[in-house]
Amino acid sequence: DVGHQAVMFDKFRGGVVHEQYKEGTHPRIPFFQEPHIIDIRAQPREIKTITGTKDLQQVSIYLRVLSRPMPEKLSNIYQDLGLNFGDRLLPSLCNEPLKAIVAKYSAEELLSKRAEISAQLKNEINRRAGEFNMLLDDVSITHLVYGKEFTSAVEAKQVAQQTAERQEWVVKKAEQEKKAAIIRAQGEAEAAEIVTSALKECGSGVIEVRRIDMAKEIAGTLARSRNITYLPSSAGGGSNLLLGLNAGQS
């Protein structure tokens, strides 16, 4: 099939034949030659390791490795490691470099420098895998699981940070309210000065104008109400009457 090659075990020659049997049809001698089909496509595998960080935090790391055998060295791989070469080889190849590289970083740096650590792991594991005729297409950290102590410390830090940010917001809000009160007081003081100046220049005429304006505003509000009726006086010198009506009573 596509993506597969065969390794031939020949009883006449007393072992594995160091020839490439690629996709297609190949002759073999029955009972004396036994082919073993091997998938040479990249295969994903997940490797879990528990190790310590630079700041002595225990962390469980899940590593995803995409590996494949060198096609031209397939007979050597089968002869040295067998058919399940990936399961035999990759855990031992990955554990030691993973522990050595993770020990250089703190627990927080594992999160912030994740891509950098993955690149270092790929280079180191790929170098070691080449000694066993294996190729690595990709190495990446998929999961990081910290201990309970570190998780609790991170949660406490987040709560403290949110509390500090809220306190900072409260302080800024109080400062803005203080500035608004000062501006409002300054405006009222300026308005009072203007009114005082106008009284000095025009006497009580300013007060009379303000009283007329206020009366107009009150009259307009009452006129728009449906429960207020205006009754003019029949006498020429009498006062007019605003009558309040309650629509809910007969």
Short mmCIF file of N, CA, C and O in Angstrom, two decimals, residues 11-67:
data_model
loop_
_atom_site.label_atom_id
_atom_site.label_comp_id
_atom_site.label_asym_id
_atom_site.label_seq_id
_atom_site.Cartn_x
_atom_site.Cartn_y
_atom_site.Cartn_z
N LYS A 11 15.37 -16.93 5.13
CA LYS A 11 15.95 -18.03 5.88
C LYS A 11 17.22 -18.58 5.19
O LYS A 11 18.10 -19.14 5.86
N PHE A 12 17.30 -18.43 3.87
CA PHE A 12 18.51 -18.88 3.17
C PHE A 12 19.72 -18.02 3.58
O PHE A 12 20.81 -18.53 3.78
N ARG A 13 19.50 -16.74 3.65
CA ARG A 13 20.59 -15.82 3.98
C ARG A 13 20.79 -15.70 5.49
O ARG A 13 21.72 -15.05 5.94
N GLY A 14 19.88 -16.27 6.25
CA GLY A 14 20.03 -16.26 7.69
C GLY A 14 19.77 -14.94 8.37
O GLY A 14 20.41 -14.62 9.37
N GLY A 15 18.84 -14.17 7.84
CA GLY A 15 18.51 -12.91 8.50
C GLY A 15 17.76 -11.96 7.59
O GLY A 15 17.17 -12.37 6.57
N VAL A 16 17.78 -10.69 7.94
CA VAL A 16 17.04 -9.64 7.22
C VAL A 16 17.82 -9.26 5.97
O VAL A 16 19.05 -9.06 6.00
N VAL A 17 17.10 -9.14 4.87
CA VAL A 17 17.68 -8.70 3.61
C VAL A 17 17.77 -7.18 3.59
O VAL A 17 16.76 -6.50 3.82
N HIS A 18 18.96 -6.64 3.35
CA HIS A 18 19.15 -5.18 3.37
C HIS A 18 18.85 -4.61 1.98
O HIS A 18 19.73 -4.11 1.28
N GLU A 19 17.62 -4.73 1.60
CA GLU A 19 17.14 -4.16 0.35
C GLU A 19 15.82 -3.44 0.61
O GLU A 19 15.10 -3.77 1.55
N GLN A 20 15.54 -2.45 -0.25
CA GLN A 20 14.30 -1.70 -0.11
C GLN A 20 13.21 -2.33 -0.97
O GLN A 20 13.37 -2.54 -2.18
N TYR A 21 12.09 -2.66 -0.33
CA TYR A 21 10.91 -3.17 -1.02
C TYR A 21 9.81 -2.11 -0.90
O TYR A 21 9.06 -2.08 0.07
N LYS A 22 9.75 -1.26 -1.92
CA LYS A 22 8.79 -0.15 -1.88
C LYS A 22 7.41 -0.63 -2.32
O LYS A 22 7.18 -1.81 -2.54
N GLU A 23 6.49 0.37 -2.46
CA GLU A 23 5.13 0.03 -2.86
C GLU A 23 5.14 -0.68 -4.21
O GLU A 23 5.90 -0.34 -5.12
N GLY A 24 4.28 -1.67 -4.30
CA GLY A 24 4.20 -2.41 -5.56
C GLY A 24 4.24 -3.91 -5.34
O GLY A 24 4.08 -4.41 -4.23
N THR A 25 4.48 -4.65 -6.42
CA THR A 25 4.52 -6.11 -6.38
C THR A 25 5.96 -6.59 -6.46
O THR A 25 6.73 -6.14 -7.33
N HIS A 26 6.33 -7.49 -5.57
CA HIS A 26 7.69 -8.03 -5.53
C HIS A 26 7.62 -9.55 -5.39
O HIS A 26 6.75 -10.08 -4.68
N PRO A 27 8.52 -10.29 -6.03
CA PRO A 27 8.51 -11.76 -5.89
C PRO A 27 9.13 -12.20 -4.57
O PRO A 27 9.98 -11.51 -3.99
N ARG A 28 8.69 -13.33 -4.06
CA ARG A 28 9.27 -13.90 -2.86
C ARG A 28 9.18 -15.42 -2.96
O ARG A 28 8.34 -15.98 -3.67
N ILE A 29 10.07 -16.10 -2.24
CA ILE A 29 10.08 -17.56 -2.22
C ILE A 29 9.24 -18.03 -1.04
O ILE A 29 9.55 -17.71 0.11
N PRO A 30 8.15 -18.74 -1.28
CA PRO A 30 7.30 -19.20 -0.16
C PRO A 30 8.08 -20.09 0.81
O PRO A 30 8.99 -20.82 0.43
N PHE A 31 7.69 -19.98 2.06
CA PHE A 31 8.25 -20.76 3.17
C PHE A 31 9.70 -20.35 3.54
O PHE A 31 10.18 -20.70 4.60
N PHE A 32 10.38 -19.67 2.64
CA PHE A 32 11.77 -19.30 2.92
C PHE A 32 11.96 -17.78 3.08
O PHE A 32 12.92 -17.34 3.70
N GLN A 33 11.06 -17.03 2.51
CA GLN A 33 11.12 -15.57 2.63
C GLN A 33 9.82 -15.08 3.26
O GLN A 33 8.74 -15.44 2.78
N GLU A 34 9.96 -14.28 4.28
CA GLU A 34 8.79 -13.77 5.02
C GLU A 34 8.84 -12.24 5.06
O GLU A 34 9.73 -11.66 5.68
N PRO A 35 7.89 -11.56 4.38
CA PRO A 35 7.91 -10.09 4.38
C PRO A 35 7.20 -9.53 5.63
O PRO A 35 6.22 -10.10 6.12
N HIS A 36 7.70 -8.40 6.10
CA HIS A 36 7.07 -7.67 7.21
C HIS A 36 6.77 -6.25 6.71
O HIS A 36 7.69 -5.49 6.37
N ILE A 37 5.48 -5.93 6.67
CA ILE A 37 5.04 -4.63 6.15
C ILE A 37 5.14 -3.59 7.28
O ILE A 37 4.61 -3.80 8.38
N ILE A 38 5.79 -2.47 6.97
CA ILE A 38 5.99 -1.41 7.97
C ILE A 38 5.48 -0.09 7.41
O ILE A 38 5.77 0.26 6.25
N ASP A 39 4.75 0.62 8.20
CA ASP A 39 4.23 1.94 7.82
C ASP A 39 5.35 2.96 7.99
O ASP A 39 5.88 3.15 9.08
N ILE A 40 5.71 3.65 6.90
CA ILE A 40 6.78 4.64 6.95
C ILE A 40 6.24 6.07 6.97
O ILE A 40 7.01 7.03 6.86
N ARG A 41 4.93 6.22 7.12
CA ARG A 41 4.34 7.56 7.24
C ARG A 41 4.54 8.09 8.65
O ARG A 41 4.79 7.33 9.60
N ALA A 42 4.43 9.40 8.79
CA ALA A 42 4.61 10.03 10.10
C ALA A 42 3.48 9.60 11.03
O ALA A 42 2.29 9.67 10.67
N GLN A 43 3.84 9.17 12.22
CA GLN A 43 2.87 8.68 13.20
C GLN A 43 2.93 9.57 14.45
O GLN A 43 4.01 9.84 14.97
N PRO A 44 1.77 10.04 14.93
CA PRO A 44 1.77 10.85 16.16
C PRO A 44 1.77 9.96 17.40
O PRO A 44 1.11 8.92 17.44
N ARG A 45 2.52 10.37 18.38
CA ARG A 45 2.56 9.67 19.67
C ARG A 45 2.59 10.70 20.77
O ARG A 45 3.19 11.77 20.63
N GLU A 46 1.93 10.38 21.88
CA GLU A 46 1.91 11.28 23.05
C GLU A 46 2.74 10.66 24.16
O GLU A 46 2.56 9.50 24.52
N ILE A 47 3.63 11.47 24.70
CA ILE A 47 4.54 11.02 25.75
C ILE A 47 4.32 11.91 26.97
O ILE A 47 4.35 13.13 26.88
N LYS A 48 4.10 11.29 28.11
CA LYS A 48 3.86 12.01 29.36
C LYS A 48 5.08 11.85 30.27
O LYS A 48 5.61 10.75 30.44
N THR A 49 5.50 12.98 30.86
CA THR A 49 6.64 12.97 31.76
C THR A 49 6.36 13.89 32.94
O THR A 49 5.82 14.99 32.77
N ILE A 50 6.70 13.45 34.13
CA ILE A 50 6.61 14.27 35.34
C ILE A 50 8.02 14.71 35.70
O ILE A 50 8.91 13.87 35.90
N THR A 51 8.24 15.99 35.75
CA THR A 51 9.57 16.52 36.01
C THR A 51 9.49 17.78 36.85
O THR A 51 8.39 18.26 37.16
N GLY A 52 10.65 18.34 37.21
CA GLY A 52 10.70 19.53 38.04
C GLY A 52 11.21 20.73 37.27
O GLY A 52 12.03 20.60 36.35
N THR A 53 10.72 21.92 37.63
CA THR A 53 11.13 23.15 36.97
C THR A 53 12.30 23.79 37.73
O THR A 53 12.78 23.28 38.74
N LYS A 54 12.73 24.93 37.22
CA LYS A 54 13.86 25.65 37.83
C LYS A 54 13.54 26.10 39.24
O LYS A 54 14.42 26.13 40.11
N ASP A 55 12.29 26.46 39.51
CA ASP A 55 11.87 26.89 40.85
C ASP A 55 11.27 25.74 41.66
O ASP A 55 10.44 25.97 42.54
N LEU A 56 11.65 24.51 41.33
CA LEU A 56 11.32 23.31 42.11
C LEU A 56 9.82 23.02 42.15
O LEU A 56 9.30 22.53 43.15
N GLN A 57 9.12 23.33 41.07
CA GLN A 57 7.70 22.99 40.96
C GLN A 57 7.55 21.72 40.13
O GLN A 57 8.19 21.55 39.09
N GLN A 58 6.70 20.79 40.62
CA GLN A 58 6.43 19.57 39.89
C GLN A 58 5.38 19.83 38.81
O GLN A 58 4.36 20.45 39.07
N VAL A 59 5.66 19.36 37.60
CA VAL A 59 4.75 19.59 36.48
C VAL A 59 4.69 18.33 35.63
O VAL A 59 5.70 17.67 35.39
N SER A 60 3.48 18.00 35.19
CA SER A 60 3.27 16.88 34.26
C SER A 60 3.17 17.46 32.85
O SER A 60 2.32 18.32 32.58
N ILE A 61 4.04 17.01 31.97
CA ILE A 61 4.12 17.54 30.61
C ILE A 61 3.69 16.46 29.62
O ILE A 61 4.16 15.32 29.69
N TYR A 62 2.78 16.83 28.74
CA TYR A 62 2.34 15.94 27.66
C TYR A 62 2.98 16.42 26.36
O TYR A 62 2.75 17.56 25.93
N LEU A 63 3.78 15.56 25.77
CA LEU A 63 4.53 15.90 24.57
C LEU A 63 3.97 15.12 23.38
O LEU A 63 3.80 13.90 23.45
N ARG A 64 3.68 15.83 22.31
CA ARG A 64 3.20 15.18 21.07
C ARG A 64 4.36 15.14 20.08
O ARG A 64 4.92 16.17 19.72
N VAL A 65 4.69 13.94 19.66
CA VAL A 65 5.82 13.72 18.76
C VAL A 65 5.32 13.10 17.46
O VAL A 65 4.61 12.09 17.48
N LEU A 66 5.66 13.73 16.34
CA LEU A 66 5.30 13.21 15.02
C LEU A 66 6.58 12.64 14.40
O LEU A 66 7.48 13.39 14.00
N SER A 67 6.68 11.31 14.34
CA SER A 67 7.92 10.66 13.92
C SER A 67 7.67 9.66 12.81
O SER A 67 6.55 9.19 12.60
#
